[in-house]
Structures are given as C-alpha cells and as structure tokens.
C-alpha cells in the first residue's frame, strides 16, 4: 500500500503567526511543509523570501518543501538552500539551463524538484526526469491559493507515473493546487505520492488540521 504524504501549503496559514502555524501543522500530522515563494514577477503575487524561511526553520524538523515561483531562479537557489530548504522546486521557464539548476540544487545537498504548470508539457523536462527527485504537477496556474482544481492534469500525472515505472525513474509525484476532499482520491489513483493543500487543510471542518490532513491522506 503506497504511503501518501501531505504537504500543507502555508500560503493559507495566518501569516502573522507562521511559526505557530507550522507547529500546529506538525502536531496535526503533516509530513512536509509546503512553502510557496512568489516574486510578483514570475507569478502576480509576492510572498516570502530566505530570511522568513530561516526564521521558521527552528519551529519544526519537518522537511521544508520549497516551491520557487521566482524568475530568474538561478540567482537565488543558494540563498534558499542556506535558509533551510530541504526540497527546492523550480519551474523550467525560470532558468536558462534547467540541467545546471538541478545540479546546483543537488550539489547543495538538497532534493531537486521541477514544477509543470498546467500548460507545460512533460516533454519540456523529459531528458531531466532521470536527474530529479520530485515532479510538482500544478493543478492550478500558480500564484494564489483557493483556486479550482483542473482535472485535465490527471492525464499528465498518469503519464508521469507510467514513465517512472517504465524507465525505473525515482522521482516522487507531488500535486499542487485546488486539492480537496472531492478530487484527492482520483489524484492519488492517477499516481500522486504527495498532495499539497492550503485552503482545504486550513479551512475545512472549522480548520481542524489533523482531521483534514487525515482525510486527504486516507482518500
Ligand atoms: C499556488 C501554490 C499552491 C497553493 C495551494 O500558486 O503553488 O501551493 O498555495 O493552495 P490551495 O490548496 O488553496 O489551492
Ligand atoms: Zn505550491
């Protein structure tokens, strides 16, 4: 039985209490903490940078699953690694040389993720799949929490799952955006190993984090 991991996105947390919110997520059974970094350029929203990640590091030992929606990303990879990221996920559109950026992340001792927007085909990263630890499949266009899940990405998840099996690749498949209690099961069935969720985890069942994490994990 595949163990599904839950990576709550702190984009939906109380930004005035991020340290305590991260502790609440750990107590609630989160496997990772999804940190959405946005620069107001690659995506039309601006969130947090390395100093905040550094400040949050002492609140948990859970892996920081850092999603960099910034461009150009190569200038900042080292800063996010030093701040305490464990997984650094980048978008192919934000680097001149994806292979080099993946190598830089791994040389820094971090897990390398690559994120595919809904309109970015798998062929964009086909030659890199052997080198990456995680594929982050976006089920919304990045920038904001609370958007509607795009079911057309289920096909992409299934294709990544088949490619992984056929070629003996090792990447994890993480899905991010609009994940809720109505689509989590089919997302897992398509091949997802890790589910990102912000709105559903923080808002459903009066914000009962433990309950919402459990429901998603056992979908
Ligand atoms: C969107 C972010 C997602 C988002 C998920 O750009 O990458 O991680 O915060 O939030 P929900 O679960 O609310 O869609
Ligand atoms: Zn994200």
Short mmCIF file of C-alpha atoms and ligand atoms in Angstrom, two decimals:
data_model
loop_
_atom_site.label_atom_id
_atom_site.label_comp_id
_atom_site.label_asym_id
_atom_site.label_seq_id
_atom_site.Cartn_x
_atom_site.Cartn_y
_atom_site.Cartn_z
CA UNK A 1 0.00 0.00 0.00
CA UNK A 2 1.56 3.31 -1.12
CA UNK A 3 2.13 5.79 1.76
CA UNK A 4 0.61 9.11 0.76
CA UNK A 5 2.33 12.21 2.17
CA UNK A 6 0.63 15.52 2.88
CA UNK A 7 2.46 18.81 2.37
CA UNK A 8 0.23 21.64 3.67
CA UNK A 9 0.83 24.98 1.97
CA UNK A 10 1.45 27.79 4.47
CA UNK A 11 0.17 30.25 1.85
CA UNK A 12 -3.23 29.68 3.50
CA UNK A 13 -1.87 29.99 7.05
CA UNK A 14 -2.11 33.05 9.32
CA UNK A 15 0.93 34.99 8.10
CA UNK A 16 1.12 36.86 11.40
CA UNK A 17 1.64 33.52 13.22
CA UNK A 18 3.67 31.44 10.76
CA UNK A 19 5.90 29.82 13.41
CA UNK A 20 2.93 28.67 15.49
CA UNK A 21 1.01 27.62 12.36
CA UNK A 22 3.93 25.38 11.36
CA UNK A 23 3.93 23.83 14.85
CA UNK A 24 0.16 23.24 14.57
CA UNK A 25 0.71 21.51 11.22
CA UNK A 26 3.40 19.26 12.71
CA UNK A 27 1.09 18.31 15.61
CA UNK A 28 -1.67 17.79 13.04
CA UNK A 29 0.42 15.13 11.29
CA UNK A 30 1.83 16.97 8.25
CA UNK A 31 4.66 15.08 6.52
CA UNK A 32 6.23 18.17 4.91
CA UNK A 33 5.67 21.93 4.96
CA UNK A 34 4.96 23.43 1.51
CA UNK A 35 6.40 26.94 1.30
CA UNK A 36 5.15 28.97 -1.66
CA UNK A 37 7.75 31.57 -2.63
CA UNK A 38 6.41 34.13 -5.09
CA UNK A 39 8.24 37.17 -6.52
CA UNK A 40 5.40 39.19 -8.08
CA UNK A 41 7.18 38.72 -11.43
CA UNK A 42 7.03 35.03 -12.36
CA UNK A 43 3.57 34.98 -10.74
CA UNK A 44 1.34 38.00 -9.92
CA UNK A 45 1.75 37.61 -6.15
CA UNK A 46 4.54 38.30 -3.65
CA UNK A 47 5.02 36.21 -0.51
CA UNK A 48 8.17 35.39 1.47
CA UNK A 49 11.94 35.11 0.98
CA UNK A 50 15.00 33.42 2.55
CA UNK A 51 15.00 35.43 5.82
CA UNK A 52 11.49 34.19 6.68
CA UNK A 53 12.39 30.58 5.86
CA UNK A 54 15.49 30.95 8.07
CA UNK A 55 13.35 32.29 10.92
CA UNK A 56 10.82 29.44 10.53
CA UNK A 57 13.47 26.70 10.44
CA UNK A 58 13.68 26.41 14.23
CA UNK A 59 9.92 25.73 14.57
CA UNK A 60 9.99 22.23 13.10
CA UNK A 61 12.21 19.42 11.87
CA UNK A 62 9.71 18.57 9.14
CA UNK A 63 11.15 18.94 5.62
CA UNK A 64 10.62 22.36 4.04
CA UNK A 65 9.16 21.65 0.60
CA UNK A 66 10.02 24.98 -1.01
CA UNK A 67 8.22 25.90 -4.24
CA UNK A 68 10.10 28.70 -6.00
CA UNK A 69 7.81 30.68 -8.27
CA UNK A 70 10.53 33.23 -8.98
CA UNK A 71 12.43 34.28 -12.10
CA UNK A 72 15.40 34.23 -12.66
CA UNK A 73 15.69 31.41 -10.14
CA UNK A 74 19.43 30.57 -10.54
CA UNK A 75 20.40 33.76 -8.67
CA UNK A 76 18.64 32.63 -5.50
CA UNK A 77 18.96 28.84 -5.24
CA UNK A 78 21.92 29.06 -2.85
CA UNK A 79 20.07 31.50 -0.57
CA UNK A 80 17.07 29.18 -0.23
CA UNK A 81 19.34 26.21 0.41
CA UNK A 82 21.23 28.11 3.13
CA UNK A 83 17.94 29.32 4.69
CA UNK A 84 16.96 25.72 5.45
CA UNK A 85 15.01 24.35 2.47
CA UNK A 86 15.05 20.55 2.10
CA UNK A 87 13.35 20.24 -1.28
CA UNK A 88 13.85 23.08 -3.77
CA UNK A 89 11.38 23.00 -6.63
CA UNK A 90 11.80 25.27 -9.65
CA UNK A 91 9.85 25.97 -12.83
CA UNK A 92 11.68 25.22 -16.15
CA UNK A 93 10.53 28.59 -17.50
CA UNK A 94 12.51 30.38 -14.75
CA UNK A 95 16.01 29.16 -15.63
CA UNK A 96 18.25 29.44 -18.69
CA UNK A 97 19.64 25.98 -18.04
CA UNK A 98 17.43 23.51 -16.19
CA UNK A 99 20.13 20.82 -16.08
CA UNK A 100 22.58 23.20 -14.38
CA UNK A 101 19.96 24.43 -11.91
CA UNK A 102 19.04 20.86 -10.94
CA UNK A 103 22.75 20.05 -10.50
CA UNK A 104 23.25 23.17 -8.35
CA UNK A 105 20.38 22.18 -6.04
CA UNK A 106 21.72 18.64 -5.66
CA UNK A 107 25.32 19.84 -5.17
CA UNK A 108 23.96 21.89 -2.26
CA UNK A 109 22.69 18.62 -0.76
CA UNK A 110 19.01 19.37 -1.35
CA UNK A 111 16.34 17.38 -3.19
CA UNK A 112 15.65 18.82 -6.64
CA UNK A 113 12.07 19.31 -7.81
CA UNK A 114 10.75 20.59 -11.13
CA UNK A 115 7.23 22.01 -11.45
CA UNK A 116 5.00 21.73 -14.52
CA UNK A 117 2.29 24.35 -14.96
CA UNK A 118 -0.99 23.08 -16.40
CA UNK A 119 0.09 24.23 -19.87
CA UNK A 120 3.69 22.98 -19.62
CA UNK A 121 4.02 19.54 -21.30
CA UNK A 122 6.08 16.69 -19.86
CA UNK A 123 8.31 16.78 -22.97
CA UNK A 124 9.78 20.04 -21.61
CA UNK A 125 11.58 18.04 -18.89
CA UNK A 126 11.69 14.53 -20.41
CA UNK A 127 15.51 14.46 -20.59
CA UNK A 128 15.79 15.72 -16.99
CA UNK A 129 13.45 13.17 -15.40
CA UNK A 130 16.33 10.79 -14.62
CA UNK A 131 18.04 13.53 -12.55
CA UNK A 132 15.17 14.86 -10.45
CA UNK A 133 13.80 13.81 -7.09
CA UNK A 134 10.30 15.28 -7.46
CA UNK A 135 7.92 16.45 -10.16
CA UNK A 136 5.45 19.05 -8.88
CA UNK A 137 2.38 18.89 -11.10
CA UNK A 138 0.43 22.16 -10.89
CA UNK A 139 -3.33 21.59 -10.94
CA UNK A 140 -3.89 25.36 -11.00
CA UNK A 141 -1.98 28.20 -12.62
CA UNK A 142 0.43 29.29 -9.85
CA UNK A 143 0.04 32.49 -7.88
CA UNK A 144 -2.83 32.10 -5.47
CA UNK A 145 -4.42 29.62 -3.09
CA UNK A 146 -8.11 28.81 -3.23
CA UNK A 147 -8.31 28.17 -6.99
CA UNK A 148 -10.30 25.36 -8.64
CA UNK A 149 -8.56 22.03 -9.38
CA UNK A 150 -8.01 21.46 -13.15
CA UNK A 151 -8.95 17.78 -13.80
CA UNK A 152 -7.16 17.77 -17.15
CA UNK A 153 -3.86 17.39 -15.26
CA UNK A 154 -4.88 13.87 -14.11
CA UNK A 155 -3.71 12.61 -17.52
CA UNK A 156 -0.31 14.23 -17.01
CA UNK A 157 0.00 12.60 -13.55
CA UNK A 158 -0.85 9.21 -15.03
CA UNK A 159 1.71 9.71 -17.83
CA UNK A 160 4.43 10.66 -15.33
CA UNK A 161 3.55 7.58 -13.29
CA UNK A 162 3.86 5.34 -16.35
CA UNK A 163 7.13 6.98 -17.43
CA UNK A 164 8.51 6.40 -13.93
CA UNK A 165 7.62 2.72 -13.92
CA UNK A 166 8.76 2.06 -17.49
CA UNK A 167 12.15 3.78 -17.04
CA UNK A 168 12.74 2.95 -13.40
CA UNK A 169 12.94 6.64 -12.51
CA UNK A 170 12.90 7.60 -8.84
CA UNK A 171 11.06 10.92 -8.73
CA UNK A 172 8.11 11.48 -6.42
CA UNK A 173 4.94 12.93 -7.96
CA UNK A 174 3.52 15.86 -5.96
CA UNK A 175 0.30 17.64 -6.98
CA UNK A 176 -0.39 21.24 -6.08
CA UNK A 177 -3.45 23.42 -6.40
CA UNK A 178 -7.14 23.08 -5.58
CA UNK A 179 -6.75 19.69 -3.89
CA UNK A 180 -9.86 18.96 -1.81
CA UNK A 181 -11.92 16.02 -0.50
CA UNK A 182 -13.64 15.56 -3.90
CA UNK A 183 -10.51 15.18 -6.06
CA UNK A 184 -7.80 13.79 -3.73
CA UNK A 185 -8.70 10.11 -4.31
CA UNK A 186 -8.55 10.32 -8.13
CA UNK A 187 -5.32 12.34 -7.89
CA UNK A 188 -3.75 9.56 -5.81
CA UNK A 189 -5.16 6.89 -8.15
CA UNK A 190 -3.56 8.70 -11.10
CA UNK A 191 -0.16 8.31 -9.38
CA UNK A 192 0.36 11.15 -6.89
CA UNK A 193 2.61 10.39 -3.89
CA UNK A 194 2.39 13.80 -2.18
CA UNK A 195 -0.61 16.14 -2.02
CA UNK A 196 -0.20 19.87 -1.43
CA UNK A 197 -3.15 21.63 0.10
CA UNK A 198 -3.67 25.04 1.64
CA UNK A 199 -7.32 26.06 1.58
CA UNK A 200 -8.79 22.60 2.29
CA UNK A 201 -6.46 21.89 5.21
CA UNK A 202 -6.83 25.30 6.87
CA UNK A 203 -10.48 25.99 6.13
CA UNK A 204 -12.50 22.71 6.13
CA UNK A 205 -14.04 21.24 9.33
CA UNK A 206 -13.61 24.56 11.16
CA UNK A 207 -9.88 24.43 10.50
CA UNK A 208 -9.33 21.05 12.20
CA UNK A 209 -5.84 20.49 10.70
CA UNK A 210 -5.45 16.94 12.00
CA UNK A 211 -8.82 15.83 10.64
CA UNK A 212 -8.29 17.46 7.24
CA UNK A 213 -4.78 16.02 6.85
CA UNK A 214 -6.09 12.55 7.78
CA UNK A 215 -9.00 12.74 5.33
CA UNK A 216 -6.67 13.73 2.48
CA UNK A 217 -4.08 11.09 3.40
CA UNK A 218 -6.66 8.30 3.55
CA UNK A 219 -8.55 9.36 0.41
C1 LIG B 1 -0.33 28.20 -5.89
C2 LIG B 1 0.55 27.44 -4.91
C3 LIG B 1 -0.19 26.31 -4.25
C4 LIG B 1 -1.39 26.79 -3.49
C5 LIG B 1 -2.18 25.62 -2.98
O1 LIG B 1 0.49 29.01 -6.67
O2 LIG B 1 1.67 26.91 -5.56
O3 LIG B 1 0.70 25.63 -3.37
O4 LIG B 1 -0.97 27.57 -2.41
O5 LIG B 1 -3.24 26.18 -2.27
P1 LIG B 1 -4.72 25.62 -2.41
O6 LIG B 1 -4.65 24.25 -1.80
O7 LIG B 1 -5.53 26.60 -1.64
O8 LIG B 1 -5.04 25.58 -3.87
ZN1 LIG B 2 2.97 25.49 -4.31
#
